[in-house]
Amino acid sequence: MNKYKTNIYTSVFFIIFGIAVWIAVPYCIRFSDTYSMRNELLTSYFMPRVLVVILVFNSMINLLINLIHYIRASKNGMKMPQYAGIHWNKEKRALVFAGIMLVYTVILEYAGFIISSALCCSALLAYVRDKKVIHYAVAFIFIVLMYFIFTRVLYVKLP
């Protein structure tokens, strides 16, 4: 399968996924869980839907770009770039990061946002062999800052 077709299929998948998430948000986030404060725009639906709009918009642009390249390459009879495949040795770091994120999602409900995020960031920094204490401190301060932004500004309840 060539690179353009792969990108086209991926873009279509993310457009469909984004539309499904847009539809699912009201069913997954109860409106009574919001800190509305007489502002119906900034509810718990706001942030997920903003991210969905960004995802769908970027996927549509990616789809258009790859469709144009695919059509031009087909018309001109150009040889299309082939899919290179996966080199597992090069992807080891990404797989470890994905594993840490998976563990993070499991412990998030039990330990809460701040503790599980601090553990996740510490694990990621330890994996890349970062020994500077300031990096761990900045990560923890950023986590606390994000907690207050999401709970007090964006009105999203976090575990």
Coordinates of N, CA and C in Angstrom, one line a residue:
M1 N 0.9 -1.2 0.0 CA 0.0 0.0 0.0 C 0.9 1.2 0.0
N2 N 0.6 2.2 -0.8 CA 1.5 3.4 -0.9 C 1.1 4.4 0.2
K3 N 2.0 5.3 0.4 CA 2.0 6.3 1.5 C 0.7 7.1 1.4
Y4 N 0.3 7.6 0.2 CA -0.8 8.4 0.0 C -2.1 7.7 0.4
K5 N -2.3 6.5 0.0 CA -3.5 5.7 0.4 C -3.5 5.5 1.9
T6 N -2.4 5.2 2.5 CA -2.4 5.1 4.0 C -2.8 6.3 4.7
N7 N -2.3 7.5 4.2 CA -2.7 8.8 4.8 C -4.1 9.1 4.6
I8 N -4.7 8.7 3.4 CA -6.1 9.0 3.1 C -7.0 8.2 4.0
Y9 N -6.6 6.9 4.2 CA -7.4 6.0 5.1 C -7.4 6.5 6.5
T10 N -6.2 6.9 7.0 CA -6.0 7.4 8.3 C -6.8 8.7 8.5
S11 N -6.8 9.6 7.6 CA -7.6 10.8 7.7 C -9.1 10.5 7.8
V12 N -9.6 9.6 6.9 CA -11.0 9.3 7.0 C -11.3 8.7 8.3
F13 N -10.5 7.8 8.8 CA -10.7 7.2 10.1 C -10.8 8.3 11.2
F14 N -9.9 9.2 11.2 CA -10.0 10.2 12.3 C -11.1 11.2 12.1
I15 N -11.6 11.4 10.9 CA -12.8 12.3 10.7 C -14.0 11.5 11.3
I16 N -14.1 10.2 11.0 CA -15.2 9.5 11.5 C -15.1 9.4 13.0
F17 N -13.9 9.1 13.5 CA -13.7 9.1 15.0 C -14.1 10.4 15.7
G18 N -13.7 11.5 15.1 CA -14.0 12.8 15.6 C -15.5 13.1 15.7
I19 N -16.2 12.7 14.6 CA -17.7 12.9 14.6 C -18.3 12.0 15.6
A20 N -17.8 10.8 15.8 CA -18.4 9.9 16.8 C -18.1 10.4 18.2
V21 N -17.0 11.0 18.5 CA -16.7 11.6 19.8 C -17.6 12.8 20.0
W22 N -17.8 13.6 19.0 CA -18.7 14.8 19.1 C -20.1 14.4 19.5
I23 N -20.6 13.3 18.9 CA -21.9 12.8 19.3 C -21.9 12.1 20.7
A24 N -20.8 11.5 21.0 CA -20.8 10.7 22.3 C -20.5 11.6 23.5
V25 N -20.0 12.8 23.4 CA -19.7 13.7 24.5 C -20.9 13.9 25.4
P26 N -22.0 14.3 24.9 CA -23.2 14.5 25.8 C -23.6 13.2 26.6
Y27 N -23.3 12.1 26.0 CA -23.7 10.8 26.7 C -22.7 10.4 27.7
C28 N -21.4 10.8 27.5 CA -20.3 10.4 28.4 C -20.1 11.4 29.6
I29 N -20.5 12.7 29.3 CA -20.3 13.7 30.3 C -21.7 14.3 30.6
R30 N -22.1 14.1 31.9 CA -23.4 14.6 32.2 C -23.4 16.1 32.4
F31 N -24.4 16.7 31.9 CA -24.5 18.2 32.0 C -24.5 18.7 33.5
S32 N -25.0 17.8 34.4 CA -25.1 18.2 35.8 C -23.7 18.2 36.4
D33 N -22.7 17.6 35.8 CA -21.4 17.6 36.3 C -20.6 18.9 36.0
T34 N -21.3 19.9 35.4 CA -20.5 21.1 35.0 C -20.6 22.1 36.1
Y35 N -19.7 23.0 36.1 CA -19.7 24.2 37.0 C -20.2 25.4 36.2
S36 N -21.4 25.3 35.7 CA -21.9 26.3 34.7 C -21.7 27.7 35.0
M37 N -22.1 28.2 36.2 CA -22.0 29.6 36.6 C -22.6 30.5 35.6
R38 N -23.8 30.2 35.1 CA -24.5 31.0 34.1 C -23.8 31.3 32.8
N39 N -22.8 30.5 32.5 CA -22.1 30.6 31.2 C -22.3 29.2 30.5
E40 N -23.2 29.2 29.6 CA -23.5 27.9 28.9 C -22.5 27.5 27.9
L41 N -21.6 28.4 27.6 CA -20.5 28.0 26.6 C -19.4 27.2 27.3
L42 N -19.0 27.6 28.5 CA -18.0 26.9 29.2 C -18.5 25.8 30.1
T43 N -19.0 24.8 29.5 CA -19.4 23.6 30.3 C -18.4 22.5 30.1
S44 N -18.7 21.4 30.7 CA -17.7 20.2 30.6 C -17.6 19.7 29.1
Y45 N -18.6 20.1 28.3 CA -18.5 19.7 26.9 C -17.5 20.5 26.1
F46 N -17.2 21.7 26.6 CA -16.4 22.6 25.8 C -15.0 22.1 25.3
M47 N -14.2 21.6 26.3 CA -12.8 21.2 25.9 C -12.8 20.0 25.0
P48 N -13.6 18.9 25.3 CA -13.6 17.8 24.4 C -14.0 18.2 23.0
R49 N -15.0 19.0 22.9 CA -15.5 19.4 21.6 C -14.5 20.3 20.8
V50 N -13.8 21.2 21.5 CA -12.7 22.0 20.9 C -11.6 21.0 20.3
L51 N -11.2 20.0 21.1 CA -10.2 19.1 20.6 C -10.8 18.3 19.4
V52 N -12.0 17.9 19.4 CA -12.6 17.2 18.3 C -12.6 18.1 17.0
V53 N -13.0 19.4 17.2 CA -12.9 20.3 16.0 C -11.5 20.4 15.5
I54 N -10.5 20.5 16.3 CA -9.1 20.5 15.9 C -8.8 19.2 15.1
L55 N -9.1 18.1 15.7 CA -8.8 16.8 15.1 C -9.4 16.7 13.7
V56 N -10.7 17.0 13.6 CA -11.4 16.8 12.3 C -10.9 17.8 11.3
F57 N -10.6 19.0 11.7 CA -10.1 20.0 10.8 C -8.8 19.6 10.2
N58 N -7.8 19.2 11.1 CA -6.5 18.7 10.7 C -6.6 17.5 9.8
S59 N -7.5 16.6 10.1 CA -7.7 15.4 9.3 C -8.3 15.7 7.9
M60 N -9.2 16.7 7.9 CA -9.7 17.1 6.6 C -8.6 17.7 5.7
I61 N -7.8 18.6 6.3 CA -6.7 19.2 5.5 C -5.7 18.1 5.1
N62 N -5.4 17.1 6.0 CA -4.5 16.0 5.6 C -5.1 15.2 4.5
L63 N -6.4 15.0 4.6 CA -7.1 14.2 3.5 C -7.0 14.9 2.2
L64 N -7.3 16.2 2.2 CA -7.3 17.0 0.9 C -5.9 17.0 0.3
I65 N -4.9 17.2 1.1 CA -3.5 17.3 0.6 C -3.1 15.9 0.0
N66 N -3.4 14.8 0.7 CA -3.0 13.5 0.2 C -3.9 13.1 -1.0
L67 N -5.1 13.5 -1.1 CA -5.9 13.2 -2.3 C -5.3 13.9 -3.5
I68 N -4.9 15.2 -3.3 CA -4.3 15.9 -4.4 C -3.0 15.3 -4.9
H69 N -2.2 14.9 -3.9 CA -0.9 14.2 -4.3 C -1.2 12.8 -5.0
Y70 N -2.2 12.1 -4.5 CA -2.5 10.8 -5.0 C -3.1 11.0 -6.5
I71 N -4.0 11.9 -6.7 CA -4.5 12.2 -8.0 C -3.4 12.6 -9.0
R72 N -2.6 13.5 -8.6 CA -1.5 14.0 -9.5 C -0.6 12.9 -9.8
A73 N -0.2 12.0 -8.8 CA 0.7 10.9 -9.1 C 0.1 9.9 -10.0
S74 N -1.2 9.7 -9.8 CA -1.9 8.7 -10.7 C -2.0 9.2 -12.1
K75 N -2.3 10.5 -12.3 CA -2.4 11.1 -13.7 C -1.1 11.1 -14.4
N76 N 0.0 11.4 -13.7 CA 1.3 11.5 -14.3 C 2.0 10.2 -14.5
G77 N 1.4 9.2 -13.9 CA 2.1 7.8 -14.0 C 3.3 7.8 -13.1
M78 N 3.4 8.7 -12.2 CA 4.6 8.7 -11.3 C 4.5 7.5 -10.4
K79 N 5.7 7.0 -10.0 CA 5.8 5.9 -9.0 C 5.5 6.5 -7.7
M80 N 4.6 5.9 -7.0 CA 4.2 6.5 -5.7 C 5.1 5.9 -4.6
P81 N 5.4 6.8 -3.6 CA 6.2 6.3 -2.5 C 5.6 5.1 -1.8
Q82 N 6.4 4.1 -1.4 CA 5.9 2.9 -0.8 C 6.0 3.1 0.7
Y83 N 5.1 2.4 1.4 CA 5.0 2.4 2.9 C 6.3 1.7 3.4
A84 N 7.0 2.3 4.2 CA 8.3 1.7 4.7 C 8.1 0.6 5.7
G85 N 7.0 0.5 6.4 CA 6.8 -0.5 7.4 C 7.3 0.0 8.7
I86 N 7.3 -0.9 9.7 CA 7.6 -0.5 11.1 C 9.0 -1.2 11.4
H87 N 9.9 -0.4 12.0 CA 11.1 -0.9 12.5 C 11.1 -0.9 14.0
W88 N 10.9 -2.1 14.6 CA 10.6 -2.3 16.0 C 11.7 -1.7 16.9
N89 N 12.9 -1.9 16.4 CA 14.0 -1.3 17.2 C 14.0 0.2 17.4
K90 N 13.6 0.9 16.3 CA 13.4 2.3 16.4 C 12.2 2.7 17.2
E91 N 11.2 1.9 17.2 CA 9.9 2.2 17.9 C 9.9 1.8 19.3
K92 N 11.0 1.3 19.9 CA 11.0 0.8 21.2 C 10.6 1.9 22.2
R93 N 11.2 3.1 22.0 CA 11.0 4.2 23.0 C 9.5 4.6 22.9
A94 N 8.9 4.7 21.8 CA 7.5 5.0 21.6 C 6.6 4.0 22.3
L95 N 7.0 2.7 22.2 CA 6.2 1.7 22.8 C 6.3 1.7 24.4
V96 N 7.5 2.1 24.9 CA 7.6 2.2 26.3 C 6.8 3.4 26.8
F97 N 6.8 4.5 26.1 CA 6.0 5.7 26.4 C 4.5 5.3 26.4
A98 N 4.1 4.6 25.4 CA 2.7 4.2 25.3 C 2.3 3.3 26.5
G99 N 3.2 2.4 26.9 CA 3.0 1.6 28.0 C 2.8 2.4 29.3
I100 N 3.7 3.4 29.5 CA 3.6 4.2 30.7 C 2.2 5.0 30.6
M101 N 1.8 5.5 29.5 CA 0.5 6.2 29.4 C -0.6 5.2 29.6
L102 N -0.5 4.0 29.2 CA -1.6 3.0 29.5 C -1.7 2.7 31.0
V103 N -0.5 2.6 31.7 CA -0.6 2.5 33.1 C -1.2 3.7 33.8
Y104 N -0.8 4.9 33.3 CA -1.4 6.1 33.8 C -2.9 6.1 33.7
T105 N -3.5 5.7 32.6 CA -4.9 5.7 32.5 C -5.6 4.7 33.4
V106 N -4.9 3.6 33.8 CA -5.4 2.7 34.7 C -5.4 3.2 36.1
I107 N -4.3 3.9 36.5 CA -4.2 4.3 37.9 C -4.9 5.7 38.1
L108 N -5.3 6.4 37.0 CA -5.9 7.7 37.1 C -7.1 7.7 38.0
E109 N -8.0 6.7 37.8 CA -9.2 6.7 38.5 C -9.0 6.4 40.0
Y110 N -8.0 5.6 40.3 CA -7.8 5.2 41.7 C -6.9 6.2 42.5
A111 N -5.9 6.8 41.9 CA -5.0 7.7 42.6 C -5.4 9.2 42.4
G112 N -6.2 9.5 41.4 CA -6.5 10.9 41.2 C -5.6 11.5 40.2
F113 N -6.0 12.7 39.7 CA -5.2 13.3 38.6 C -3.8 13.7 39.0
I114 N -3.7 14.4 40.2 CA -2.4 15.0 40.5 C -1.4 13.9 40.8
I115 N -1.7 12.9 41.6 CA -0.8 11.8 42.0 C -0.4 11.0 40.8
S116 N -1.4 10.6 40.0 CA -1.1 9.7 38.9 C -0.3 10.4 37.8
S117 N -0.6 11.7 37.6 CA 0.2 12.5 36.7 C 1.6 12.7 37.1
A118 N 1.8 12.9 38.4 CA 3.1 13.1 38.9 C 3.9 11.7 38.8
L119 N 3.3 10.6 39.0 CA 3.9 9.3 38.8 C 4.3 9.1 37.4
C120 N 3.4 9.4 36.5 CA 3.6 9.2 35.1 C 4.8 10.1 34.6
C121 N 4.7 11.4 34.9 CA 5.8 12.3 34.5 C 7.2 11.8 35.1
S122 N 7.1 11.4 36.3 CA 8.4 10.9 37.0 C 8.9 9.6 36.2
A123 N 8.0 8.7 35.9 CA 8.4 7.5 35.1 C 9.0 7.9 33.8
L124 N 8.3 8.8 33.1 CA 8.8 9.3 31.8 C 10.2 9.9 31.9
L125 N 10.4 10.8 32.9 CA 11.7 11.4 33.1 C 12.7 10.4 33.5
A126 N 12.4 9.4 34.3 CA 13.3 8.4 34.7 C 13.7 7.5 33.5
Y127 N 12.8 7.2 32.7 CA 13.1 6.4 31.5 C 14.1 7.1 30.6
V128 N 14.0 8.4 30.4 CA 14.9 9.1 29.6 C 16.2 9.5 30.3
R129 N 16.3 8.9 31.6 CA 17.5 9.1 32.4 C 17.8 10.6 32.8
D130 N 16.7 11.3 33.1 CA 16.8 12.7 33.5 C 17.1 12.7 35.0
K131 N 18.2 13.3 35.4 CA 18.5 13.3 36.9 C 18.4 14.7 37.5
K132 N 18.0 15.7 36.7 CA 17.9 17.0 37.3 C 16.6 17.1 38.1
V133 N 16.7 17.5 39.3 CA 15.6 17.7 40.2 C 14.7 18.8 39.8
I134 N 15.2 19.8 39.1 CA 14.4 20.9 38.7 C 13.4 20.5 37.6
H135 N 13.7 19.5 36.8 CA 12.8 19.0 35.8 C 11.6 18.3 36.5
Y136 N 11.8 17.6 37.5 CA 10.7 16.9 38.2 C 9.9 18.0 38.9
A137 N 10.5 19.0 39.5 CA 9.8 20.0 40.2 C 8.9 20.8 39.2
V138 N 9.4 21.2 38.0 CA 8.7 21.9 37.0 C 7.5 21.0 36.5
A139 N 7.7 19.8 36.4 CA 6.6 18.9 35.9 C 5.5 18.9 37.0
F140 N 5.9 18.8 38.2 CA 4.9 18.8 39.3 C 4.1 20.1 39.4
I141 N 4.8 21.2 39.3 CA 4.2 22.5 39.3 C 3.2 22.6 38.1
F142 N 3.6 22.2 36.9 CA 2.8 22.2 35.7 C 1.5 21.3 35.9
I143 N 1.7 20.2 36.5 CA 0.5 19.3 36.8 C -0.5 20.0 37.7
V144 N 0.0 20.6 38.7 CA -0.9 21.4 39.6 C -1.6 22.5 38.9
L145 N -0.8 23.2 38.1 CA -1.3 24.4 37.3 C -2.4 23.9 36.4
M146 N -2.2 22.8 35.7 CA -3.2 22.2 34.8 C -4.4 21.8 35.5
Y147 N -4.2 21.2 36.7 CA -5.4 20.8 37.5 C -6.3 22.0 37.8
F148 N -5.7 23.1 38.2 CA -6.5 24.3 38.6 C -7.1 25.0 37.3
I149 N -6.4 25.0 36.2 CA -6.9 25.5 35.0 C -8.1 24.7 34.5
F150 N -8.0 23.4 34.5 CA -9.2 22.6 34.1 C -10.3 22.7 35.1
T151 N -10.1 22.7 36.4 CA -11.2 22.6 37.3 C -11.8 24.0 37.6
R152 N -11.0 25.1 37.5 CA -11.5 26.4 37.9 C -11.8 27.3 36.7
V153 N -11.1 27.1 35.6 CA -11.3 28.0 34.4 C -12.1 27.3 33.4
L154 N -11.8 26.1 33.0 CA -12.6 25.3 32.0 C -13.7 24.5 32.6
Y155 N -13.8 24.5 33.9 CA -15.0 23.8 34.5 C -15.1 22.3 34.2
V156 N -13.9 21.7 34.1 CA -13.9 20.2 33.8 C -13.5 19.5 35.1
K157 N -14.4 18.6 35.5 CA -14.1 17.8 36.7 C -13.0 16.8 36.4
L158 N -12.0 16.7 37.2 CA -10.9 15.8 37.0 C -11.0 14.8 38.2
P159 N -10.5 13.6 38.0 CA -10.5 12.6 39.1 C -9.6 12.9 40.2

